[in-house]
Amino acid sequence: MGIFGGTFDPIHYGHLRTAFELIELLRLPEMRFMPAGNPPHRERTVASNALRLAMVEAATAGQPGFVVDGREIAKTGPSYSVETLAELRAEHPRRPLCLIIGMDAFLGLPNWHRWRDLFGLAHLVVAHRPGWRAPTMGPLGELLVDRGTGRVSDLHESPCGRIYIHAVTQLEISSTEVRSLIAAGRDPRFLMPDGVRRIILETGCYARKDETRG
C-alpha cells in the first residue's frame, strides 16, 4: 500500500501524476491519498478540511487503485505521520506500507516528530525531480547506506524499513501558484481534473477576498 499525504490545497495534476507513476512502478495494489488535517510544520490551509477532502475525492474518482483516507482530516490536534502510520500498521500488521514523500521533505526528515520510528512502521519512497542528488553525508547519508535499496522487490519482501528513491516526471505546478492564479481571477483549467476545478469555482474558496467589505 502506498500512503500519499499532503495538504492538497488544492490537489493538482502534479500530485496525481506522481501517484500514478509510483503505483505502477512499485506494483502497489493501492495508493491511499491522505489529506493532512493540521500539519505541524506548515501554515494553516486556505480551503477548509471538508473542501480539501472533497477535492481529493473528485480528483481520484474512477482511477483504479486510488483510495481516499480522511482519518487525518477527522483528527483534532497536529497530524503526525508516525502516529498515522502506527494506526495503519495496527490495521495491516504484515502488509508492506510505503510512505511517499518528496526529496525536500526527505532532506528535512530529522525535524519530523519521532522520525526514526517511521522505519519500524513503513518503507520510505522518495519521489524527486530528475537531477536532484540524494545526500551522501550526515545522518541521512548514513541512513541511505543502512536502509537504501534500488530493488522494488525489497519493498514487497518486508513490511517496512527500506528507503527507495526514484525520479518522477515533474510537472511545474504548485498549489501555492494555483491559489495565486485563481485569486488573480484566472482559470485553473488543465492544471487539475475538471471535478476539482468545478468545486473551486463553485465555492470560491481561493478567490481573493475583498478587503473593503466588512
CSV table of C-alpha atoms in Angstrom, one decimal:
chain,number,residue,atom,x,y,z
A,1,MET,CA,0.0,0.0,0.0
A,2,GLY,CA,1.2,3.5,-0.9
A,3,ILE,CA,0.4,6.4,1.5
A,4,PHE,CA,0.4,9.8,-0.2
A,5,GLY,CA,-0.1,12.6,2.3
A,6,GLY,CA,-0.2,16.3,1.8
A,7,THR,CA,-2.3,19.4,2.4
A,8,PHE,CA,-3.7,19.1,-1.2
A,9,ASP,CA,-4.7,22.8,-1.1
A,10,PRO,CA,-5.7,22.2,-3.9
A,11,ILE,CA,-4.8,18.8,-5.4
A,12,HIS,CA,-3.5,19.1,-9.0
A,13,TYR,CA,-2.0,17.1,-11.8
A,14,GLY,CA,1.5,17.2,-10.3
A,15,HIS,CA,0.3,15.2,-7.3
A,16,LEU,CA,-1.8,12.8,-9.5
A,17,ARG,CA,1.0,12.1,-12.0
A,18,THR,CA,3.5,11.3,-9.2
A,19,ALA,CA,1.0,8.9,-7.6
A,20,PHE,CA,0.2,7.2,-10.9
A,21,GLU,CA,3.8,6.6,-11.8
A,22,LEU,CA,4.6,5.2,-8.4
A,23,ILE,CA,1.7,2.9,-8.1
A,24,GLU,CA,2.7,1.4,-11.5
A,25,LEU,CA,6.5,1.3,-10.8
A,26,LEU,CA,6.2,-0.1,-7.3
A,27,ARG,CA,3.4,-2.5,-8.3
A,28,LEU,CA,1.2,-1.3,-5.4
A,29,PRO,CA,-2.3,-2.6,-5.0
A,30,GLU,CA,-3.5,0.8,-3.9
A,31,MET,CA,-2.3,4.4,-3.4
A,32,ARG,CA,-4.0,5.9,-0.4
A,33,PHE,CA,-4.4,9.7,-0.6
A,34,MET,CA,-4.4,11.1,2.9
A,35,PRO,CA,-5.2,14.9,3.2
A,36,ALA,CA,-3.5,16.4,6.3
A,37,GLY,CA,-5.8,17.8,8.9
A,38,ASN,CA,-3.5,20.1,10.9
A,39,PRO,CA,0.1,19.6,9.6
A,40,PRO,CA,2.5,20.8,12.3
A,41,HIS,CA,5.2,22.1,10.0
A,42,ARG,CA,3.1,24.2,7.6
A,43,GLU,CA,0.9,27.2,7.7
A,44,ARG,CA,-2.8,26.9,8.1
A,45,THR,CA,-4.6,25.7,4.9
A,46,VAL,CA,-6.7,28.0,2.8
A,47,ALA,CA,-9.6,25.8,1.9
A,48,SER,CA,-11.5,24.1,4.6
A,49,ASN,CA,-10.8,20.4,5.6
A,50,ALA,CA,-14.2,19.4,4.1
A,51,LEU,CA,-13.4,21.1,0.8
A,52,ARG,CA,-9.9,19.7,0.5
A,53,LEU,CA,-11.3,16.2,1.2
A,54,ALA,CA,-14.0,16.7,-1.5
A,55,MET,CA,-11.4,17.9,-4.0
A,56,VAL,CA,-9.2,14.8,-3.4
A,57,GLU,CA,-12.2,12.6,-3.8
A,58,ALA,CA,-13.2,14.3,-7.0
A,59,ALA,CA,-9.6,14.1,-8.4
A,60,THR,CA,-9.2,10.4,-7.7
A,61,ALA,CA,-12.7,9.2,-8.7
A,62,GLY,CA,-12.7,6.4,-11.2
A,63,GLN,CA,-8.9,5.7,-11.1
A,64,PRO,CA,-8.2,2.1,-10.2
A,65,GLY,CA,-6.1,1.8,-7.1
A,66,PHE,CA,-6.6,5.3,-5.9
A,67,VAL,CA,-8.2,5.4,-2.5
A,68,VAL,CA,-9.0,8.4,-0.2
A,69,ASP,CA,-8.5,8.2,3.5
A,70,GLY,CA,-9.9,11.0,5.6
A,71,ARG,CA,-8.6,10.0,9.0
A,72,GLU,CA,-6.2,12.9,9.5
A,73,ILE,CA,-8.9,15.4,8.5
A,74,ALA,CA,-11.1,14.0,11.3
A,75,LYS,CA,-8.4,14.3,13.9
A,76,THR,CA,-8.1,17.2,16.4
A,77,GLY,CA,-4.6,18.4,17.1
A,78,PRO,CA,-1.5,18.1,15.0
A,79,SER,CA,-1.3,15.4,12.3
A,80,TYR,CA,2.0,13.4,12.8
A,81,SER,CA,2.9,10.9,10.1
A,82,VAL,CA,4.3,8.5,12.7
A,83,GLU,CA,1.0,8.3,14.5
A,84,THR,CA,-1.0,7.8,11.3
A,85,LEU,CA,1.4,5.0,10.2
A,86,ALA,CA,1.1,3.4,13.6
A,87,GLU,CA,-2.7,3.3,13.1
A,88,LEU,CA,-2.3,1.8,9.6
A,89,ARG,CA,0.2,-0.8,10.9
A,90,ALA,CA,-2.2,-1.9,13.6
A,91,GLU,CA,-4.8,-2.4,10.9
A,92,HIS,CA,-2.4,-4.2,8.5
A,93,PRO,CA,0.1,-6.0,10.7
A,94,ARG,CA,2.0,-7.8,7.8
A,95,ARG,CA,1.2,-5.7,4.8
A,96,PRO,CA,4.1,-3.6,3.3
A,97,LEU,CA,3.4,0.1,3.7
A,98,CYS,CA,5.2,2.7,1.6
A,99,LEU,CA,5.1,6.3,2.7
A,100,ILE,CA,5.6,8.6,-0.3
A,101,ILE,CA,7.4,11.9,0.3
A,102,GLY,CA,9.3,14.4,-1.9
A,103,MET,CA,13.1,14.9,-1.7
A,104,ASP,CA,12.6,18.3,0.0
A,105,ALA,CA,10.6,16.5,2.8
A,106,PHE,CA,13.3,13.8,3.0
A,107,LEU,CA,16.0,16.4,3.5
A,108,GLY,CA,14.1,17.7,6.4
A,109,LEU,CA,13.3,14.3,7.9
A,110,PRO,CA,15.4,14.8,11.0
A,111,ASN,CA,13.0,17.6,12.0
A,112,TRP,CA,10.0,15.3,11.9
A,113,HIS,CA,8.3,14.0,15.1
A,114,ARG,CA,9.9,10.7,16.1
A,115,TRP,CA,11.3,10.3,12.7
A,116,ARG,CA,13.5,7.3,13.4
A,117,ASP,CA,10.3,5.4,14.4
A,118,LEU,CA,9.0,5.7,10.9
A,119,PHE,CA,11.2,2.8,9.7
A,120,GLY,CA,9.6,0.3,12.1
A,121,LEU,CA,6.3,1.1,10.5
A,122,ALA,CA,6.8,1.7,6.8
A,123,HIS,CA,9.2,1.9,3.9
A,124,LEU,CA,10.0,5.4,2.7
A,125,VAL,CA,9.7,6.1,-1.0
A,126,VAL,CA,11.3,9.4,-2.0
A,127,ALA,CA,10.0,10.9,-5.2
A,128,HIS,CA,12.4,13.5,-6.7
A,129,ARG,CA,12.8,15.5,-9.8
A,130,PRO,CA,15.5,14.4,-12.3
A,131,GLY,CA,18.9,16.0,-11.5
A,132,TRP,CA,18.4,16.0,-7.7
A,133,ARG,CA,21.0,14.1,-5.8
A,134,ALA,CA,20.4,12.2,-2.6
A,135,PRO,CA,22.6,13.2,0.4
A,136,THR,CA,25.8,11.2,0.9
A,137,MET,CA,26.9,12.5,4.3
A,138,GLY,CA,25.4,13.2,7.7
A,139,PRO,CA,22.5,11.3,9.3
A,140,LEU,CA,20.6,10.9,6.0
A,141,GLY,CA,23.6,9.7,4.2
A,142,GLU,CA,24.2,7.1,6.8
A,143,LEU,CA,20.5,6.2,6.7
A,144,LEU,CA,20.7,5.6,3.0
A,145,VAL,CA,23.7,3.3,3.4
A,146,ASP,CA,21.9,1.2,6.0
A,147,ARG,CA,18.4,1.2,4.5
A,148,GLY,CA,18.6,2.3,0.9
A,149,THR,CA,17.6,-0.1,-1.9
A,150,GLY,CA,17.3,0.1,-5.7
A,151,ARG,CA,15.1,-3.1,-5.8
A,152,VAL,CA,11.4,-2.8,-5.9
A,153,SER,CA,11.1,-6.4,-4.7
A,154,ASP,CA,12.7,-5.3,-1.4
A,155,LEU,CA,9.5,-3.2,-0.7
A,156,HIS,CA,7.4,-6.3,-1.1
A,157,GLU,CA,9.5,-8.8,0.8
A,158,SER,CA,9.3,-7.0,4.1
A,159,PRO,CA,6.6,-4.8,5.6
A,160,CYS,CA,8.8,-1.8,6.5
A,161,GLY,CA,12.3,-0.4,6.9
A,162,ARG,CA,13.8,0.4,3.5
A,163,ILE,CA,14.3,3.6,1.5
A,164,TYR,CA,13.7,3.7,-2.2
A,165,ILE,CA,14.4,6.8,-4.2
A,166,HIS,CA,13.0,7.4,-7.7
A,167,ALA,CA,12.9,10.2,-10.2
A,168,VAL,CA,9.3,11.0,-11.3
A,169,THR,CA,8.0,13.3,-14.0
A,170,GLN,CA,7.9,16.7,-12.6
A,171,LEU,CA,5.0,18.9,-13.7
A,172,GLU,CA,5.8,22.5,-12.9
A,173,ILE,CA,2.6,23.1,-10.9
A,174,SER,CA,2.5,24.1,-7.2
A,175,SER,CA,-0.6,24.5,-5.0
A,176,THR,CA,0.7,27.9,-4.0
A,177,GLU,CA,0.9,29.1,-7.6
A,178,VAL,CA,-2.5,27.6,-8.4
A,179,ARG,CA,-4.1,29.6,-5.5
A,180,SER,CA,-2.4,32.8,-6.6
A,181,LEU,CA,-3.6,32.3,-10.2
A,182,ILE,CA,-7.2,31.8,-9.0
A,183,ALA,CA,-7.0,34.8,-6.6
A,184,ALA,CA,-6.0,36.9,-9.6
A,185,GLY,CA,-9.2,35.9,-11.4
A,186,ARG,CA,-7.6,33.4,-13.8
A,187,ASP,CA,-9.0,30.0,-14.8
A,188,PRO,CA,-7.2,26.9,-13.4
A,189,ARG,CA,-8.4,24.7,-16.3
A,190,PHE,CA,-5.9,21.9,-17.3
A,191,LEU,CA,-3.9,22.2,-14.1
A,192,MET,CA,-6.3,19.8,-12.3
A,193,PRO,CA,-9.2,17.5,-13.1
A,194,ASP,CA,-12.4,19.2,-14.1
A,195,GLY,CA,-14.2,17.9,-10.9
A,196,VAL,CA,-11.6,19.8,-8.7
A,197,ARG,CA,-11.9,22.9,-10.8
A,198,ARG,CA,-15.7,22.8,-10.5
A,199,ILE,CA,-15.5,22.7,-6.7
A,200,ILE,CA,-13.1,25.6,-6.6
A,201,LEU,CA,-15.2,27.8,-9.0
A,202,GLU,CA,-18.5,27.0,-7.3
A,203,THR,CA,-17.3,27.6,-3.8
A,204,GLY,CA,-14.9,30.5,-4.4
A,205,CYS,CA,-12.5,29.0,-1.8
A,206,TYR,CA,-9.4,30.6,-3.3
A,207,ALA,CA,-10.9,33.8,-4.6
A,208,ARG,CA,-9.3,37.0,-3.4
A,209,LYS,CA,-11.3,38.4,-0.5
A,210,ASP,CA,-12.5,42.0,-1.0
A,211,GLU,CA,-10.8,43.8,2.0
A,212,THR,CA,-13.1,46.9,1.5
A,213,ARG,CA,-16.1,44.9,2.7
A,214,GLY,CA,-16.9,44.3,6.3
